[in-house]
Amino acid sequence: MSTYSDQSAVTVLGLGPMGRALAGAFLDAGLRTTVWNRTPGRDRELVARGAVGAGSAEEAVAASDLVVVCVVNYDAADSVLRRDAVTGALKGRTVVNLTADTPDRARDTASWAAAHGVRYLDGAIMTPTTTIGTPHAVFIHSGPEDLYQEHRPALAALGGTHTHLGEEIGRAAAYDIALLDIFWTSMAGYAHALAVAQAEGVTPRELAPFAQGIAAILPPIFGETAENVEAGVFPGDGNPITSAASTMAHIIHASEAHGIDASVMRATEGLARRVIGLGHGADDFSRVTDLLSRR
Ligand SMILES: NC(=O)c1ccc[n+]([C@@H]2O[C@H](COP(=O)([O-])OP(=O)(O)OC[C@H]3O[C@@H](n4cnc5c(N)ncnc54)[C@H](OP(=O)(O)O)[C@@H]3O)[C@@H](O)[C@H]2O)c1
């Protein structure tokens, strides 16, 4: 095992859609790229493009100082990394785990890595496979700053923006779950909105440009809400939560009149009603964060 970090070689473990995109970007950037996947055959196209297809995870790990892991979750990552042969081969090398999971799983993996002489960075990918290798990709990382800087040149081959969020290893996963919370609740709202609109004879294509208009008002609202939540003030003069709850009730009634499940909106209205019940009806919707933060 070399004592210096070889920046010209990388191993990718996990060749789902994202792992294949990562390996493809490393290849395009000219890195010697070794790949492995639990189910054989997923490396075919990458090997045709010049990747080395390893016969086992330990063989793949032994090929590079830098090992990028991208599988479905940390149970899957553990089942690959925490086998004696693989753990032994990883000693002294760097794992960059771009698998999504919880902050606690990232911390647990970091403890395991430290106990086995594996250098460890955690990370998350915030954009779809099509962005990888382009300026539109967004990566977040956490873990030892010096280790991140050491591998920054190789990671740059993935394109886009890379942000090191700090040394606390769970930080990238913390951002990831918070950002995916926004994404999936937004998508749940959009999926529901399309169903209600269709039931009223409005086609998805007709609604889409207006939906994009609604999404466009959110960035400044996100900024203001963050300021207010940090300051502990919830000014509802423009749109008190009593008015917002009334709008939510209209959505629920219209939806259920068509037999469409309104449970996502019912949950949102329920939060608003709890805020009102606590005597904060004149505040704006961001008071919900205060409610949820009470343990
Ligand atoms: N796709 C995206 O647009 C996107 C965007 C951002 C982040 N991500 C994240 O990137 C990661 C990978 O996503 P993905 O799109 O490639 O698809 P995925 O379906 O989340 O993961 C598929 C990969 O996980 C492997 N895997 C599953 N169970 C396993 C196990 N028990 N042992 C070993 N390997 C196992 C699969 O191997 P087999 O082929 O053997 O099943 C395959 O390589 C996920 O954490 C995902 O959240 C994806």
Short mmCIF file of C-alpha atoms and ligand atoms in Angstrom, two decimals:
data_model
loop_
_atom_site.label_atom_id
_atom_site.label_comp_id
_atom_site.label_asym_id
_atom_site.label_seq_id
_atom_site.Cartn_x
_atom_site.Cartn_y
_atom_site.Cartn_z
CA MET A 1 0.00 0.00 0.00
CA SER A 2 1.48 3.33 -1.06
CA THR A 3 1.97 6.07 1.52
CA TYR A 4 1.03 8.83 -0.92
CA SER A 5 -2.43 9.34 -2.38
CA ASP A 6 -2.61 8.38 -6.04
CA GLN A 7 -4.95 10.94 -7.60
CA SER A 8 -5.00 9.24 -10.99
CA ALA A 9 -6.98 6.18 -9.91
CA VAL A 10 -10.37 5.67 -8.35
CA THR A 11 -12.59 2.73 -7.47
CA VAL A 12 -16.37 2.93 -7.57
CA LEU A 13 -18.37 0.38 -5.54
CA GLY A 14 -22.03 0.26 -6.58
CA LEU A 15 -23.18 0.58 -10.16
CA GLY A 16 -26.81 1.61 -9.89
CA PRO A 17 -27.83 4.60 -12.03
CA MET A 18 -25.83 6.99 -9.81
CA GLY A 19 -22.74 4.78 -9.40
CA ARG A 20 -22.58 4.33 -13.18
CA ALA A 21 -22.86 8.09 -13.69
CA LEU A 22 -20.02 8.71 -11.19
CA ALA A 23 -17.78 6.08 -12.77
CA GLY A 24 -18.54 7.48 -16.24
CA ALA A 25 -17.49 10.97 -15.13
CA PHE A 26 -14.23 9.66 -13.63
CA LEU A 27 -13.51 7.85 -16.90
CA ASP A 28 -14.28 10.96 -18.95
CA ALA A 29 -11.84 12.90 -16.78
CA GLY A 30 -9.11 10.37 -17.58
CA LEU A 31 -8.84 8.65 -14.18
CA ARG A 32 -7.97 4.95 -14.08
CA THR A 33 -11.38 3.73 -12.92
CA THR A 34 -12.04 0.34 -11.36
CA VAL A 35 -15.65 -0.67 -10.82
CA TRP A 36 -17.56 -3.35 -8.93
CA ASN A 37 -21.21 -4.11 -8.31
CA ARG A 38 -22.96 -6.79 -6.24
CA THR A 39 -24.94 -8.02 -9.23
CA PRO A 40 -22.55 -8.84 -12.08
CA GLY A 41 -22.98 -7.38 -15.56
CA ARG A 42 -23.81 -3.76 -14.59
CA ASP A 43 -20.22 -2.79 -15.49
CA ARG A 44 -20.49 -3.82 -19.15
CA GLU A 45 -20.85 -0.39 -20.71
CA LEU A 46 -18.24 1.14 -18.38
CA VAL A 47 -15.72 -1.60 -19.20
CA ALA A 48 -16.36 -0.98 -22.91
CA ARG A 49 -15.45 2.66 -22.22
CA GLY A 50 -12.18 1.69 -20.51
CA ALA A 51 -13.05 0.92 -16.88
CA VAL A 52 -11.49 -2.08 -15.16
CA GLY A 53 -14.23 -4.47 -14.05
CA ALA A 54 -13.10 -6.09 -10.78
CA GLY A 55 -14.10 -9.65 -9.94
CA SER A 56 -14.69 -8.87 -6.26
CA ALA A 57 -15.09 -5.88 -3.97
CA GLU A 58 -11.70 -6.56 -2.34
CA GLU A 59 -10.00 -6.65 -5.75
CA ALA A 60 -11.72 -3.36 -6.64
CA VAL A 61 -10.63 -1.74 -3.37
CA ALA A 62 -7.02 -2.88 -3.82
CA ALA A 63 -6.82 -1.07 -7.19
CA SER A 64 -7.04 2.53 -5.90
CA ASP A 65 -6.21 4.74 -2.92
CA LEU A 66 -9.61 6.42 -3.32
CA VAL A 67 -12.76 4.30 -3.04
CA VAL A 68 -16.12 5.94 -3.80
CA VAL A 69 -19.16 4.05 -2.50
CA CYS A 70 -22.63 4.67 -3.93
CA VAL A 71 -25.27 2.08 -3.07
CA VAL A 72 -28.88 2.25 -1.96
CA ASN A 73 -28.31 2.81 1.79
CA TYR A 74 -25.86 2.14 4.63
CA ASP A 75 -27.13 -1.40 5.23
CA ALA A 76 -25.99 -2.13 1.68
CA ALA A 77 -22.73 -0.19 2.14
CA ASP A 78 -22.02 -2.10 5.37
CA SER A 79 -22.63 -5.43 3.68
CA VAL A 80 -19.98 -4.52 1.10
CA LEU A 81 -17.39 -2.76 3.31
CA ARG A 82 -17.62 -4.71 6.56
CA ARG A 83 -16.48 -8.06 5.25
CA ASP A 84 -13.04 -9.02 6.56
CA ALA A 85 -11.41 -9.26 3.13
CA VAL A 86 -12.72 -5.85 2.05
CA THR A 87 -12.01 -4.17 5.40
CA GLY A 88 -8.46 -5.51 5.27
CA ALA A 89 -7.94 -4.22 1.74
CA LEU A 90 -9.30 -0.79 2.74
CA LYS A 91 -6.70 -0.22 5.49
CA GLY A 92 -4.89 3.07 4.79
CA ARG A 93 -7.11 3.96 1.86
CA THR A 94 -9.83 6.63 1.69
CA VAL A 95 -13.53 5.85 1.42
CA VAL A 96 -15.80 8.62 0.16
CA ASN A 97 -19.30 7.39 0.90
CA LEU A 98 -21.79 9.10 -1.41
CA THR A 99 -24.61 6.79 -0.34
CA ALA A 100 -27.64 8.55 1.17
CA ASP A 101 -28.77 7.69 4.71
CA THR A 102 -29.12 9.29 8.14
CA PRO A 103 -26.50 11.34 10.04
CA ASP A 104 -26.29 8.60 12.69
CA ARG A 105 -25.44 5.98 10.09
CA ALA A 106 -22.67 8.26 8.79
CA ARG A 107 -21.28 8.63 12.34
CA ASP A 108 -21.46 4.87 12.91
CA THR A 109 -19.57 4.20 9.66
CA ALA A 110 -16.95 6.79 10.61
CA SER A 111 -16.41 5.01 13.96
CA TRP A 112 -16.08 1.69 12.18
CA ALA A 113 -13.62 3.23 9.70
CA ALA A 114 -11.49 4.76 12.48
CA ALA A 115 -11.36 1.41 14.29
CA HIS A 116 -10.10 -0.33 11.12
CA GLY A 117 -7.56 2.21 9.86
CA VAL A 118 -9.79 3.38 7.00
CA ARG A 119 -9.72 7.07 6.14
CA TYR A 120 -13.32 8.26 5.83
CA LEU A 121 -15.29 11.09 4.24
CA ASP A 122 -19.04 11.20 4.03
CA GLY A 123 -21.03 12.98 1.35
CA ALA A 124 -24.28 13.31 -0.54
CA ILE A 125 -25.32 14.07 -4.09
CA MET A 126 -28.08 16.65 -4.40
CA THR A 127 -28.76 16.46 -8.14
CA PRO A 128 -29.88 13.74 -10.62
CA THR A 129 -27.62 11.39 -12.57
CA THR A 130 -27.87 13.53 -15.72
CA THR A 131 -25.99 16.36 -13.98
CA ILE A 132 -22.96 14.26 -13.02
CA GLY A 133 -19.85 15.40 -14.88
CA THR A 134 -21.53 18.71 -15.77
CA PRO A 135 -21.45 22.14 -14.08
CA HIS A 136 -24.96 21.43 -12.71
CA ALA A 137 -23.97 18.67 -10.29
CA VAL A 138 -24.10 19.49 -6.58
CA PHE A 139 -22.09 17.50 -3.99
CA ILE A 140 -21.81 18.08 -0.26
CA HIS A 141 -19.11 16.57 1.92
CA SER A 142 -18.19 16.28 5.58
CA GLY A 143 -15.29 14.86 7.55
CA PRO A 144 -11.61 15.75 8.05
CA GLU A 145 -10.77 18.90 6.08
CA ASP A 146 -7.24 17.75 5.18
CA LEU A 147 -8.56 14.46 3.79
CA TYR A 148 -11.16 16.32 1.75
CA GLN A 149 -8.50 18.67 0.35
CA GLU A 150 -6.27 15.69 -0.50
CA HIS A 151 -8.97 14.11 -2.65
CA ARG A 152 -10.55 17.33 -3.92
CA PRO A 153 -8.76 17.07 -7.32
CA ALA A 154 -10.16 13.59 -8.02
CA LEU A 155 -13.63 14.55 -6.78
CA ALA A 156 -13.57 17.58 -9.08
CA ALA A 157 -13.74 15.10 -11.98
CA LEU A 158 -17.40 14.62 -11.03
CA GLY A 159 -18.07 18.20 -12.13
CA GLY A 160 -20.34 20.76 -10.52
CA THR A 161 -20.08 22.31 -7.10
CA HIS A 162 -18.46 20.59 -4.14
CA THR A 163 -18.96 22.06 -0.68
CA HIS A 164 -17.16 20.86 2.43
CA LEU A 165 -19.67 21.48 5.25
CA GLY A 166 -17.38 20.80 8.17
CA GLU A 167 -15.45 18.17 10.05
CA GLU A 168 -18.46 16.70 11.89
CA ILE A 169 -19.02 13.57 9.82
CA GLY A 170 -22.85 13.60 10.04
CA ARG A 171 -23.18 17.10 8.60
CA ALA A 172 -23.53 16.17 4.92
CA ALA A 173 -26.24 13.62 5.78
CA ALA A 174 -27.97 16.22 7.98
CA TYR A 175 -28.14 18.66 5.04
CA ASP A 176 -29.17 15.81 2.74
CA ILE A 177 -32.18 14.71 4.82
CA ALA A 178 -33.29 18.32 5.38
CA LEU A 179 -33.06 19.09 1.65
CA LEU A 180 -34.76 15.84 0.64
CA ASP A 181 -37.49 16.67 3.18
CA ILE A 182 -38.19 19.82 1.15
CA PHE A 183 -37.99 17.94 -2.14
CA TRP A 184 -40.30 15.05 -1.27
CA THR A 185 -42.95 17.07 0.56
CA SER A 186 -42.95 19.46 -2.43
CA MET A 187 -43.33 16.55 -4.83
CA ALA A 188 -46.15 15.12 -2.68
CA GLY A 189 -47.89 18.50 -2.92
CA TYR A 190 -47.37 18.65 -6.67
CA ALA A 191 -48.57 15.07 -7.26
CA HIS A 192 -51.69 15.83 -5.19
CA ALA A 193 -52.26 19.16 -6.97
CA LEU A 194 -52.14 17.45 -10.37
CA ALA A 195 -54.74 14.89 -9.21
CA VAL A 196 -57.11 17.58 -7.87
CA ALA A 197 -56.62 19.74 -10.97
CA GLN A 198 -57.33 16.77 -13.27
CA ALA A 199 -60.49 15.95 -11.32
CA GLU A 200 -61.60 19.54 -12.05
CA GLY A 201 -60.80 19.18 -15.77
CA VAL A 202 -57.48 21.05 -15.68
CA THR A 203 -54.76 19.06 -17.44
CA PRO A 204 -51.25 18.65 -15.98
CA ARG A 205 -49.81 20.55 -18.96
CA GLU A 206 -52.22 23.44 -18.38
CA LEU A 207 -51.30 23.63 -14.69
CA ALA A 208 -47.52 23.16 -15.08
CA PRO A 209 -46.55 26.77 -15.98
CA PHE A 210 -48.61 28.10 -13.05
CA ALA A 211 -47.07 25.44 -10.79
CA GLN A 212 -43.64 26.70 -11.85
CA GLY A 213 -44.81 30.23 -10.97
CA ILE A 214 -45.75 29.10 -7.45
CA ALA A 215 -42.36 27.38 -7.06
CA ALA A 216 -40.64 30.62 -8.12
CA ILE A 217 -42.13 32.59 -5.22
CA LEU A 218 -40.56 30.19 -2.72
CA PRO A 219 -36.84 31.19 -2.75
CA PRO A 220 -37.36 34.62 -1.13
CA ILE A 221 -39.91 33.10 1.28
CA PHE A 222 -37.32 30.44 2.27
CA GLY A 223 -34.79 33.20 2.98
CA GLU A 224 -37.22 35.30 5.06
CA THR A 225 -38.47 32.25 6.96
CA ALA A 226 -34.92 31.26 7.89
CA GLU A 227 -34.25 34.78 9.22
CA ASN A 228 -37.48 34.75 11.23
CA VAL A 229 -36.98 31.27 12.68
CA GLU A 230 -33.41 32.18 13.74
CA ALA A 231 -34.68 35.41 15.31
CA GLY A 232 -37.68 33.66 16.94
CA VAL A 233 -40.16 36.08 15.35
CA PHE A 234 -43.12 34.99 13.21
CA PRO A 235 -44.77 38.12 11.80
CA GLY A 236 -48.15 37.15 10.37
CA ASP A 237 -49.37 40.61 9.34
CA GLY A 238 -49.28 39.73 5.61
CA ASN A 239 -50.69 36.21 5.88
CA PRO A 240 -51.68 34.98 9.36
CA ILE A 241 -51.83 31.24 9.93
CA THR A 242 -55.61 31.45 10.53
CA SER A 243 -56.00 32.55 6.90
CA ALA A 244 -53.54 29.88 5.69
CA ALA A 245 -55.47 27.16 7.57
CA SER A 246 -58.68 28.29 5.90
CA THR A 247 -57.05 27.90 2.46
CA MET A 248 -55.83 24.44 3.43
CA ALA A 249 -59.39 23.46 4.42
CA HIS A 250 -60.62 24.48 0.93
CA ILE A 251 -58.02 22.22 -0.65
CA ILE A 252 -59.06 19.32 1.59
CA HIS A 253 -62.76 19.78 0.81
CA ALA A 254 -62.24 20.09 -2.95
CA SER A 255 -59.97 17.06 -2.93
CA GLU A 256 -62.18 14.81 -0.83
CA ALA A 257 -65.28 15.83 -2.82
CA HIS A 258 -63.59 14.02 -5.71
CA GLY A 259 -62.68 11.06 -3.49
CA ILE A 260 -59.00 12.06 -3.62
CA ASP A 261 -56.87 11.28 -0.56
CA ALA A 262 -55.97 14.58 1.13
CA SER A 263 -53.84 13.13 3.93
CA VAL A 264 -50.74 15.21 3.14
CA MET A 265 -52.76 18.43 3.26
CA ARG A 266 -54.68 17.20 6.33
CA ALA A 267 -51.34 16.77 8.12
CA THR A 268 -50.30 20.31 7.14
CA GLU A 269 -53.63 21.77 8.23
CA GLY A 270 -53.33 19.84 11.50
CA LEU A 271 -50.02 21.56 12.24
CA ALA A 272 -51.53 24.96 11.47
CA ARG A 273 -54.52 24.23 13.77
CA ARG A 274 -52.17 23.22 16.60
CA VAL A 275 -50.32 26.54 16.27
CA ILE A 276 -53.68 28.37 16.36
CA GLY A 277 -54.75 26.29 19.37
CA LEU A 278 -51.64 27.43 21.23
CA GLY A 279 -52.77 31.03 20.76
CA HIS A 280 -50.47 31.95 17.84
CA GLY A 281 -53.16 32.43 15.17
CA ALA A 282 -51.85 35.90 14.29
CA ASP A 283 -48.38 34.51 13.48
CA ASP A 284 -47.33 33.28 10.07
CA PHE A 285 -46.86 29.66 9.01
CA SER A 286 -43.20 29.58 10.05
CA ARG A 287 -44.41 29.30 13.69
CA VAL A 288 -44.84 25.59 12.77
CA THR A 289 -41.04 25.14 13.01
CA ASP A 290 -41.20 26.44 16.59
CA LEU A 291 -44.03 23.96 17.34
CA LEU A 292 -42.13 21.02 15.83
CA SER A 293 -38.91 21.92 17.64
CA ARG A 294 -40.57 21.59 21.08
CA ARG A 295 -39.66 18.20 22.47
N1 LIG B 1 -30.40 8.34 -8.87
C1 LIG B 1 -30.36 9.62 -8.49
O1 LIG B 1 -30.81 10.51 -9.22
C2 LIG B 1 -29.74 10.00 -7.15
C3 LIG B 1 -29.60 11.37 -6.84
C4 LIG B 1 -28.98 11.73 -5.64
C5 LIG B 1 -28.56 10.75 -4.77
N2 LIG B 1 -28.73 9.43 -5.09
C6 LIG B 1 -28.26 8.41 -4.12
O2 LIG B 1 -27.26 7.60 -4.71
C7 LIG B 1 -27.32 6.29 -4.13
C8 LIG B 1 -27.39 5.25 -5.25
O3 LIG B 1 -28.55 5.51 -6.02
P1 LIG B 1 -28.81 4.83 -7.43
O4 LIG B 1 -29.55 5.82 -8.25
O5 LIG B 1 -27.57 4.28 -8.00
O6 LIG B 1 -29.85 3.63 -7.17
P2 LIG B 1 -30.25 2.80 -5.87
O7 LIG B 1 -31.36 1.93 -6.30
O8 LIG B 1 -30.51 3.69 -4.72
O9 LIG B 1 -28.94 1.91 -5.56
C9 LIG B 1 -28.61 0.84 -6.41
C10 LIG B 1 -27.27 0.29 -6.01
O10 LIG B 1 -27.32 -0.24 -4.66
C11 LIG B 1 -26.80 -1.58 -4.71
N3 LIG B 1 -27.30 -2.39 -3.62
C12 LIG B 1 -28.57 -2.46 -3.17
N4 LIG B 1 -28.65 -3.34 -2.14
C13 LIG B 1 -27.38 -3.82 -1.95
C14 LIG B 1 -26.79 -4.73 -1.03
N5 LIG B 1 -27.52 -5.32 -0.08
N6 LIG B 1 -25.48 -5.00 -1.14
C15 LIG B 1 -24.71 -4.39 -2.09
N7 LIG B 1 -25.21 -3.51 -2.99
C16 LIG B 1 -26.52 -3.22 -2.91
C17 LIG B 1 -27.27 -2.07 -6.06
O11 LIG B 1 -26.58 -3.25 -6.40
P3 LIG B 1 -27.34 -4.34 -7.32
O12 LIG B 1 -27.20 -3.87 -8.73
O13 LIG B 1 -26.58 -5.59 -7.01
O14 LIG B 1 -28.78 -4.41 -6.86
C18 LIG B 1 -26.88 -0.87 -6.91
O15 LIG B 1 -25.49 -0.82 -7.12
C19 LIG B 1 -28.55 6.25 -3.21
O16 LIG B 1 -28.14 6.44 -1.87
C20 LIG B 1 -29.37 7.44 -3.70
O17 LIG B 1 -30.21 8.00 -2.68
C21 LIG B 1 -29.28 9.03 -6.27
#
